[in-house]
Tab-separated table of C-alpha atoms and ligand atoms in Angstrom:
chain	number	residue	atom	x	y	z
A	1	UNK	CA	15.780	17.914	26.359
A	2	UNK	CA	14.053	19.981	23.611
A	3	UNK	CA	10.603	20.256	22.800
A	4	UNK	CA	10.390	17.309	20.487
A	5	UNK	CA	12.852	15.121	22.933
A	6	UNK	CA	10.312	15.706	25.542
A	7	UNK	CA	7.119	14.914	23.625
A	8	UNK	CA	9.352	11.744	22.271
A	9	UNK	CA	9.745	10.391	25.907
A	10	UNK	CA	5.990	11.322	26.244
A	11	UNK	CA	4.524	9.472	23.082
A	12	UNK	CA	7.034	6.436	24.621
A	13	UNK	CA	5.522	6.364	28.102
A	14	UNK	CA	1.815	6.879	26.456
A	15	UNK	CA	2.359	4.074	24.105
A	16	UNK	CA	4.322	1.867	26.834
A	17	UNK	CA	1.482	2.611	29.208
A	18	UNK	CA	-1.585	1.744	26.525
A	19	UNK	CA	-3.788	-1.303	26.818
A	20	UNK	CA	-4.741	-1.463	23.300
A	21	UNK	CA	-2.781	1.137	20.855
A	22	UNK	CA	-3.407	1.376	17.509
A	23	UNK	CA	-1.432	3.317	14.196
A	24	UNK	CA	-3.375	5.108	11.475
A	25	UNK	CA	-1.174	6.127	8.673
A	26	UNK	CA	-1.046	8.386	5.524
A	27	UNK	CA	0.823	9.227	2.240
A	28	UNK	CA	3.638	10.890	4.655
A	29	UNK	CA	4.692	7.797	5.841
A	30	UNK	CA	5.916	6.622	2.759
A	31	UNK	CA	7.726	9.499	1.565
A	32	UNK	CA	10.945	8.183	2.781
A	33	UNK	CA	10.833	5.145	0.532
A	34	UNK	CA	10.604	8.091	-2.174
A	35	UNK	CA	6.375	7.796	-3.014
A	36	UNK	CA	5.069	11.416	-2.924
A	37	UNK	CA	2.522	12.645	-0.924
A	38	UNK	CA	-0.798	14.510	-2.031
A	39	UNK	CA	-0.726	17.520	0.200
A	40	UNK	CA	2.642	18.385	1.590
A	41	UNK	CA	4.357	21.115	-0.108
A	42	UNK	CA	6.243	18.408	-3.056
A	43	UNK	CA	2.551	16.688	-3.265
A	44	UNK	CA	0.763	15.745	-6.263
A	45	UNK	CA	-2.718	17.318	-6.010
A	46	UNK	CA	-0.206	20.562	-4.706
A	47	UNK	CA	1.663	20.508	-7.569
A	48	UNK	CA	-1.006	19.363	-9.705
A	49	UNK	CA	-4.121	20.455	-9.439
A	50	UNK	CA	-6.466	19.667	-12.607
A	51	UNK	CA	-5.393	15.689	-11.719
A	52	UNK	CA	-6.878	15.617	-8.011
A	53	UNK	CA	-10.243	16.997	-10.291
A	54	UNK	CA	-10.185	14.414	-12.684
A	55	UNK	CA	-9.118	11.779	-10.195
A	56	UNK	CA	-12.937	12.588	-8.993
A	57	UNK	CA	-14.286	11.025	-12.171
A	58	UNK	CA	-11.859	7.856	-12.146
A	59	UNK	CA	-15.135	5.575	-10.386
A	60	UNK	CA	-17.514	6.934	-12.394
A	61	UNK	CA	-15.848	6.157	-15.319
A	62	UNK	CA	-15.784	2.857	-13.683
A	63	UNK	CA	-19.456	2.674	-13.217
A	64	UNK	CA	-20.270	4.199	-16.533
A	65	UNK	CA	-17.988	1.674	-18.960
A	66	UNK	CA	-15.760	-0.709	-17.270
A	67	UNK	CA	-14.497	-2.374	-20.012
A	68	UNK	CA	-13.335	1.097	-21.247
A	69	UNK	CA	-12.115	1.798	-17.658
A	70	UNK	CA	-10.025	-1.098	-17.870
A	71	UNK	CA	-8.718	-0.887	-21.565
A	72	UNK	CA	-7.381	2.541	-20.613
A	73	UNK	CA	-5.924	1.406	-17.474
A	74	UNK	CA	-4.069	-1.505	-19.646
A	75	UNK	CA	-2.766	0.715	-21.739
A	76	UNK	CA	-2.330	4.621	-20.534
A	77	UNK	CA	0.805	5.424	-19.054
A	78	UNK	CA	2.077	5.044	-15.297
A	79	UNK	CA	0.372	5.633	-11.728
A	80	UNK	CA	0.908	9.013	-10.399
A	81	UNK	CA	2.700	7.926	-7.562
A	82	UNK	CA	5.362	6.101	-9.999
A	83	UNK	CA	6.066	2.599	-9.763
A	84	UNK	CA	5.161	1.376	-5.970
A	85	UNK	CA	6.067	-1.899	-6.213
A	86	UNK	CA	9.544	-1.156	-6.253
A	87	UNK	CA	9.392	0.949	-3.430
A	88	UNK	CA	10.549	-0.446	0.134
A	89	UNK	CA	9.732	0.367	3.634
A	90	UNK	CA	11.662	2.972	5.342
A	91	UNK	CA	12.084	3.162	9.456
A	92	UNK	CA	9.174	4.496	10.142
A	93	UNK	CA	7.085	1.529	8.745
A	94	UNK	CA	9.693	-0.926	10.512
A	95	UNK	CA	8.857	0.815	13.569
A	96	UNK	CA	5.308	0.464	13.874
A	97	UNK	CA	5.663	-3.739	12.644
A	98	UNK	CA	8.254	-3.280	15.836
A	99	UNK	CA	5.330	-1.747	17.917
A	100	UNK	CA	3.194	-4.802	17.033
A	101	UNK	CA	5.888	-7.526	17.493
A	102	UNK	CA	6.502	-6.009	21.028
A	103	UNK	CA	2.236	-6.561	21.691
A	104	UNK	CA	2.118	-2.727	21.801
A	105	UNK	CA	0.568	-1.635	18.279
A	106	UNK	CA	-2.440	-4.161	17.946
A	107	UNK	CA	-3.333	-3.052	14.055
A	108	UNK	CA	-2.441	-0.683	11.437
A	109	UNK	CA	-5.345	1.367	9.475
A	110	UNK	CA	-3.825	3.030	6.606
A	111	UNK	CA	-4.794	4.958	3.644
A	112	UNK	CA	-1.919	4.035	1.913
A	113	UNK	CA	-2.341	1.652	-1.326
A	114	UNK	CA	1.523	0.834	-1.409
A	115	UNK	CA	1.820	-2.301	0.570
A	116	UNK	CA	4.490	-1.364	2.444
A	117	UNK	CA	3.375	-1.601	6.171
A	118	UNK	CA	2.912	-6.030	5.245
A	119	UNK	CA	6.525	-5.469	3.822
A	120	UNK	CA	8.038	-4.303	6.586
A	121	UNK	CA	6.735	-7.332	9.002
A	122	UNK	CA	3.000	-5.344	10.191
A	123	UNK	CA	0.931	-8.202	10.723
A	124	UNK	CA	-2.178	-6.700	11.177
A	125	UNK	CA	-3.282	-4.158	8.527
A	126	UNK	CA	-6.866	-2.995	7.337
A	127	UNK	CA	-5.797	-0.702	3.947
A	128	UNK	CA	-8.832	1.625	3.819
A	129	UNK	CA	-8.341	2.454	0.143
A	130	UNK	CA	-7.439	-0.603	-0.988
A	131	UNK	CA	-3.956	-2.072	-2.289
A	132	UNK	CA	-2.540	-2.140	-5.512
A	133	UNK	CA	-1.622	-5.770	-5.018
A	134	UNK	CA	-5.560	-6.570	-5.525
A	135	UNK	CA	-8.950	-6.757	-7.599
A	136	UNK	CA	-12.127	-6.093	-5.758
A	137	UNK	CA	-15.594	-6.962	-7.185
A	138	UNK	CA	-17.888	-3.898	-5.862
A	139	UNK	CA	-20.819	-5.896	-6.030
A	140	UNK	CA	-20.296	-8.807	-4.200
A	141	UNK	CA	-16.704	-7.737	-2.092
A	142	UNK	CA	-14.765	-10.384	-3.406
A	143	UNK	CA	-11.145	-9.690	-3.487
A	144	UNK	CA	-8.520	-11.414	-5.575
A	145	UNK	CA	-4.498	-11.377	-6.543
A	146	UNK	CA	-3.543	-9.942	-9.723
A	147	UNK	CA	-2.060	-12.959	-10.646
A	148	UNK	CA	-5.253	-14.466	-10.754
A	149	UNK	CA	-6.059	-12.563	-14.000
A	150	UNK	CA	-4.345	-12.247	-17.234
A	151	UNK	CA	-5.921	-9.272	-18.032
A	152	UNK	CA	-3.106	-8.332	-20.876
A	153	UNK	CA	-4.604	-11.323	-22.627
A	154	UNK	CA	-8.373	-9.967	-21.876
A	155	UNK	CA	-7.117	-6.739	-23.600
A	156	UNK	CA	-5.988	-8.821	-26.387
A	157	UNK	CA	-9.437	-11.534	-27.421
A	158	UNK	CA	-11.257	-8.302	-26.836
A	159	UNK	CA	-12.814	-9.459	-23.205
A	160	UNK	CA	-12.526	-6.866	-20.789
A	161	UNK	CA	-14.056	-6.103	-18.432
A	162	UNK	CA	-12.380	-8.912	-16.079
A	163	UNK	CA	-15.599	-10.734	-14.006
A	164	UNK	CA	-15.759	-11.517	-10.191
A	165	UNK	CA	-15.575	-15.525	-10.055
A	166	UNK	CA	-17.832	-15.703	-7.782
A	167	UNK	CA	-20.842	-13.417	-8.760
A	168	UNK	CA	-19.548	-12.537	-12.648
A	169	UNK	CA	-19.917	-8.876	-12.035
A	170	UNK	CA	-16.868	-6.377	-13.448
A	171	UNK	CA	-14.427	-5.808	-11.208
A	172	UNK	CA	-11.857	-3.311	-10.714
A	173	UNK	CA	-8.858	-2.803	-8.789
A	174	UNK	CA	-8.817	-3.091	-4.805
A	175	UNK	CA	-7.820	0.756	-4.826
A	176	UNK	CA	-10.658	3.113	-3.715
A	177	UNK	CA	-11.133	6.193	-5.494
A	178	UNK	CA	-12.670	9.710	-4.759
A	179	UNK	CA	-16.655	9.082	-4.683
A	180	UNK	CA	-16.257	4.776	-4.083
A	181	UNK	CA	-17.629	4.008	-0.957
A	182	UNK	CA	-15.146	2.331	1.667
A	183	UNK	CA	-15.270	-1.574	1.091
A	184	UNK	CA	-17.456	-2.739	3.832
A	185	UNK	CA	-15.697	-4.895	5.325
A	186	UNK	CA	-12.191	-2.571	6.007
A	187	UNK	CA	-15.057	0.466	7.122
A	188	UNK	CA	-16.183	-1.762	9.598
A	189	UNK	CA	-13.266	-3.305	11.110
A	190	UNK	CA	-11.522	0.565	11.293
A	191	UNK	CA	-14.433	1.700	12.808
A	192	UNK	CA	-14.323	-1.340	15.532
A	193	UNK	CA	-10.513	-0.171	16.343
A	194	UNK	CA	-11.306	3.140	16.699
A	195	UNK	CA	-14.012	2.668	19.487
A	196	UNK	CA	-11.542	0.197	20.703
A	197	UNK	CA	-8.618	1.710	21.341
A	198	UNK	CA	-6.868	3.429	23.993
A	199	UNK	CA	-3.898	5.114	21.926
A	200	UNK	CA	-4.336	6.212	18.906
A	201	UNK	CA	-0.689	7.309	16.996
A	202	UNK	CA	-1.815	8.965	14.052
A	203	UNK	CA	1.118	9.200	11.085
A	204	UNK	CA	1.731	11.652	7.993
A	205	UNK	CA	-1.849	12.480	7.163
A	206	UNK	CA	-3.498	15.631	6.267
A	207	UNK	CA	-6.576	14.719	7.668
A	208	UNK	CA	-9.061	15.899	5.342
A	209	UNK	CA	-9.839	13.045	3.691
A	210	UNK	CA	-13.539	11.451	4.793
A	211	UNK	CA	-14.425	8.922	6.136
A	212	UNK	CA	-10.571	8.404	7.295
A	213	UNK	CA	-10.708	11.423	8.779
A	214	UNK	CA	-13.386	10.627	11.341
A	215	UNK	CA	-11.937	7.819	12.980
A	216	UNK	CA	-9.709	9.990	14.922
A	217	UNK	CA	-12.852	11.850	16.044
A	218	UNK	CA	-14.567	8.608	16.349
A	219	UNK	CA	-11.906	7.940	19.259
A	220	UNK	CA	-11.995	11.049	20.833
A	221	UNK	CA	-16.136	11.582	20.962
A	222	UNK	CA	-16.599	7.797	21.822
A	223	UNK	CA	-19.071	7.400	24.678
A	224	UNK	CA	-18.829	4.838	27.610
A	225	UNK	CA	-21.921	2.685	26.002
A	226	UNK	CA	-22.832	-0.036	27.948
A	227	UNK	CA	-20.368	1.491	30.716
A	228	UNK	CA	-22.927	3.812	31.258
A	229	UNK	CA	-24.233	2.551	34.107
A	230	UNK	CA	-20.939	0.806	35.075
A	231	UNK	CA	-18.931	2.357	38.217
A	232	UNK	CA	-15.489	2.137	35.889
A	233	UNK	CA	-15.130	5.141	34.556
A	234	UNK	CA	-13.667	5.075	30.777
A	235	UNK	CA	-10.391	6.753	30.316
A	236	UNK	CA	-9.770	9.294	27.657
A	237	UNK	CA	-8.175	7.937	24.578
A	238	UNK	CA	-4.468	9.252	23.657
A	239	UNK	CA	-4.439	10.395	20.440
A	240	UNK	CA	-0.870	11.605	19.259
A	241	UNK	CA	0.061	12.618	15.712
A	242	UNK	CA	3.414	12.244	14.043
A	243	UNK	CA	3.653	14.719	11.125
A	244	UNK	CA	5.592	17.729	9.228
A	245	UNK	CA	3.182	19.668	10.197
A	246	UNK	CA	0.106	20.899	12.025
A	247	UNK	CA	-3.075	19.277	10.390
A	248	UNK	CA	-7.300	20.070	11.558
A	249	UNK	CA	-6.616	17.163	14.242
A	250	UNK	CA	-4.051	19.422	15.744
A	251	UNK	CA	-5.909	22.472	15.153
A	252	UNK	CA	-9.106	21.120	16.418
A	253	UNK	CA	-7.518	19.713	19.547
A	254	UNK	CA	-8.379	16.466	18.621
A	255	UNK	CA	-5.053	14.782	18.922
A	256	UNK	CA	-3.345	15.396	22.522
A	257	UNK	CA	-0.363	16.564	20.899
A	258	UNK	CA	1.709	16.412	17.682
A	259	UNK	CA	5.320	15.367	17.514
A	260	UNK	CA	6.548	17.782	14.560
A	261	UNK	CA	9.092	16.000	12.464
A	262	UNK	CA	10.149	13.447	10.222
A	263	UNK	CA	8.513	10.067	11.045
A	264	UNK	CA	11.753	7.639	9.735
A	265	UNK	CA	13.446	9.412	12.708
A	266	UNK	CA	10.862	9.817	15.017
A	267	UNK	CA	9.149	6.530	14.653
A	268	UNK	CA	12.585	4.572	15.638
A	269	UNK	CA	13.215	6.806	18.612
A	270	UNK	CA	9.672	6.391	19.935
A	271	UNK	CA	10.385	2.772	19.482
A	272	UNK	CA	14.490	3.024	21.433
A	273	UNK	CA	12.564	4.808	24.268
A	274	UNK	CA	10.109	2.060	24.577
A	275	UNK	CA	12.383	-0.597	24.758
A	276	UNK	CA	14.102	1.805	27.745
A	277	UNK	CA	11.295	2.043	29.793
A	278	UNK	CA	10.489	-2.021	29.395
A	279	UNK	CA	14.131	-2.783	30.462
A	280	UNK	CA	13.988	-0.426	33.652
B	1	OAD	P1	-1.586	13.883	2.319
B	1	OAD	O1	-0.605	14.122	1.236
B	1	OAD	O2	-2.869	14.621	2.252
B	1	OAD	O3	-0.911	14.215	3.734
B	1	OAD	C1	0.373	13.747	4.053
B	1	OAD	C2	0.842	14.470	5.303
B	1	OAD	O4	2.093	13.904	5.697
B	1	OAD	C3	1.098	15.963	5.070
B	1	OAD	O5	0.577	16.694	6.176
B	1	OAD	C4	2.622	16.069	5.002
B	1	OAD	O6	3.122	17.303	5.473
B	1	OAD	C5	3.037	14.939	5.916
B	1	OAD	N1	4.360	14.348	5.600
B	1	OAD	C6	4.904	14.105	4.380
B	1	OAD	N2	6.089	13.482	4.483
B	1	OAD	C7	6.322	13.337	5.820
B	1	OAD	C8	7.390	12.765	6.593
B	1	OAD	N3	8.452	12.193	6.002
B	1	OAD	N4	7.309	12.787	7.934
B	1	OAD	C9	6.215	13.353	8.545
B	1	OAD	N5	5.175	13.902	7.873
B	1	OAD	C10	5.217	13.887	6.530
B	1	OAD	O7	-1.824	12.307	2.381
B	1	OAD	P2	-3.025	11.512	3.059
B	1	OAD	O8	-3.524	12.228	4.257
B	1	OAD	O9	-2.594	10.114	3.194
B	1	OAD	O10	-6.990	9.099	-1.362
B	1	OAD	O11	-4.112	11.606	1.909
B	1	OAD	C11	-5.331	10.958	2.077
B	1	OAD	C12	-5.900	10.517	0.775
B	1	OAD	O12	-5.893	11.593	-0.174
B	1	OAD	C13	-5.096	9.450	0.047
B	1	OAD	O13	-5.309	8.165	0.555
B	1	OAD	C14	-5.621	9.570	-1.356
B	1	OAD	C15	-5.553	11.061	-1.481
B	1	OAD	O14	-6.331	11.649	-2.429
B	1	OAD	C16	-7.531	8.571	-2.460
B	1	OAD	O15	-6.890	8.434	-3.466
B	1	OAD	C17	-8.965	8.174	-2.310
């Protein structure tokens, strides 16, 4: 077996083994169904750096004018990442909906605004920086479909910004940028998982990017809380990562180990090993 073989049949016996595993994913996940990244070597803040700077004054500009917000939004050119909602799910997102559907994988937590972990059959996803499928109101945390507006015809009477129905604030778009807090209710419920879990399988992310980025220390650090003065002793949290490359996690020793590869061939094999182990 070679290194990553071994750490395969590892992650497989980990996962097969867990109580209560959970998935946090990243831009690398999708890279497959041909969305760049932000940070690997073909990513673009890497290849372009002056956006990732203005992409820091996208909420303000928010804040500041949102009818202006919106009117450019309506009618500036495409997203970065190119046009998501054509993109589908590659094998490593069928993998972890397979995790689930076998009772292994009890939620997803991903940064990822693409939609693609509900297309490939993942049941139970918290998307920490929103989706592009969505509105959100800031103010009151109302969420709402796209279809729901016809905010071509806003741009045309002249009556942008679209309002919240239910507390006639602006609203924006359900995807969180640089400087917008976390909605409240996603930061919650990832935070909940985190102390939760027993596995965490961490997939294509950098890492860097708070408050993500502390969930996977929140699992590591947590303490036994009202275990304290239990006799059951709590048992460490797994916390693998499945990525191109080493990231702080791995540096850090945060994450047991990391599985360096390419997660729509990983993912699957973690997934074939599984299955092995149930049938023996
Ligand atoms: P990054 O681009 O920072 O990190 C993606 C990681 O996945 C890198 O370490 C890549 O090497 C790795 N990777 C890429 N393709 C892979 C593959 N096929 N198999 C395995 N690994 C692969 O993306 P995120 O960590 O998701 O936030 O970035 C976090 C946030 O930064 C995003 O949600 C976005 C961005 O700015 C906001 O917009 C607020």
């Amino acid at each position: 077996m070679s290194g990553v073989e071994e750490l395969i049949e590892r992650a497989a016996r980990d996962l097969a083994s867990s109580s209560y595993a959970i998935a946090l994913t990243g831009a690398g996940i999708s890279t497959d169904s041909g969305i760049p990244d932000f940070r690997g070597p073909n990513g673009i803040w890497t290849k372009n750096p002056e956006a990732e700077k203005r992409a820091y004054e996208t909420y303000f500009r928010f804040l500041r004018d949102p009818a202006q917000y919106w009117h450019d939004r309506l009618t500036m050119g495409t997203s970065l990442l190119g046009n998501l909602q054509e993109a589908k799910p590659n094998p490593a997102h069928y993998a972890l909906a397979e995790l689930e559907k076998m009772g292994i994988i009890k939620s997803v937590l991903t940064q990822n605004i693409d939609g693609l972990h509900e297309k490939a059959g993942s049941q139970r996803v918290f998307e920490y920086h929103g989706s592009i499928y969505k509105l959100r109101c800031p103010s009151c945390g109302c969420r709402f479909r796209y279809e729901e507006y016809d905010l071509k015809g806003l741009l045309a009477e002249g009556k942008l910004p679209p309002r919240c129905r239910e507390c006639s604030s602006p609203i924006k778009d359900d995807v969180v940028h640089f400087n917008e807090p976390i909605p409240a209710d996603v930061a919650h419920a990832s935070l909940e998982e985190a102390h939760r879990c027993d596995l965490m399988l961490i997939c294509g992310t950098s890492a860097v990017v708070y408050p993500f980025a502390e969930l996977p220390r929140v699992a590591r650090y947590r303490r036994a809380g009202s275990r304290l003065f239990s006799l059951e002793q709590e048992k460490r949290t797994v916390i693998i990562e499945v990525n191109a490359e080493p990231t702080p996690l791995t540096r850090e020793g945060i994450s047991d180990y990391l599985i360096q590869g390419r997660l729509a061939e990983v993912l699957p094999q973690i997934v074939e090993r599984v299955k092995k182990l149930r049938s023996q």
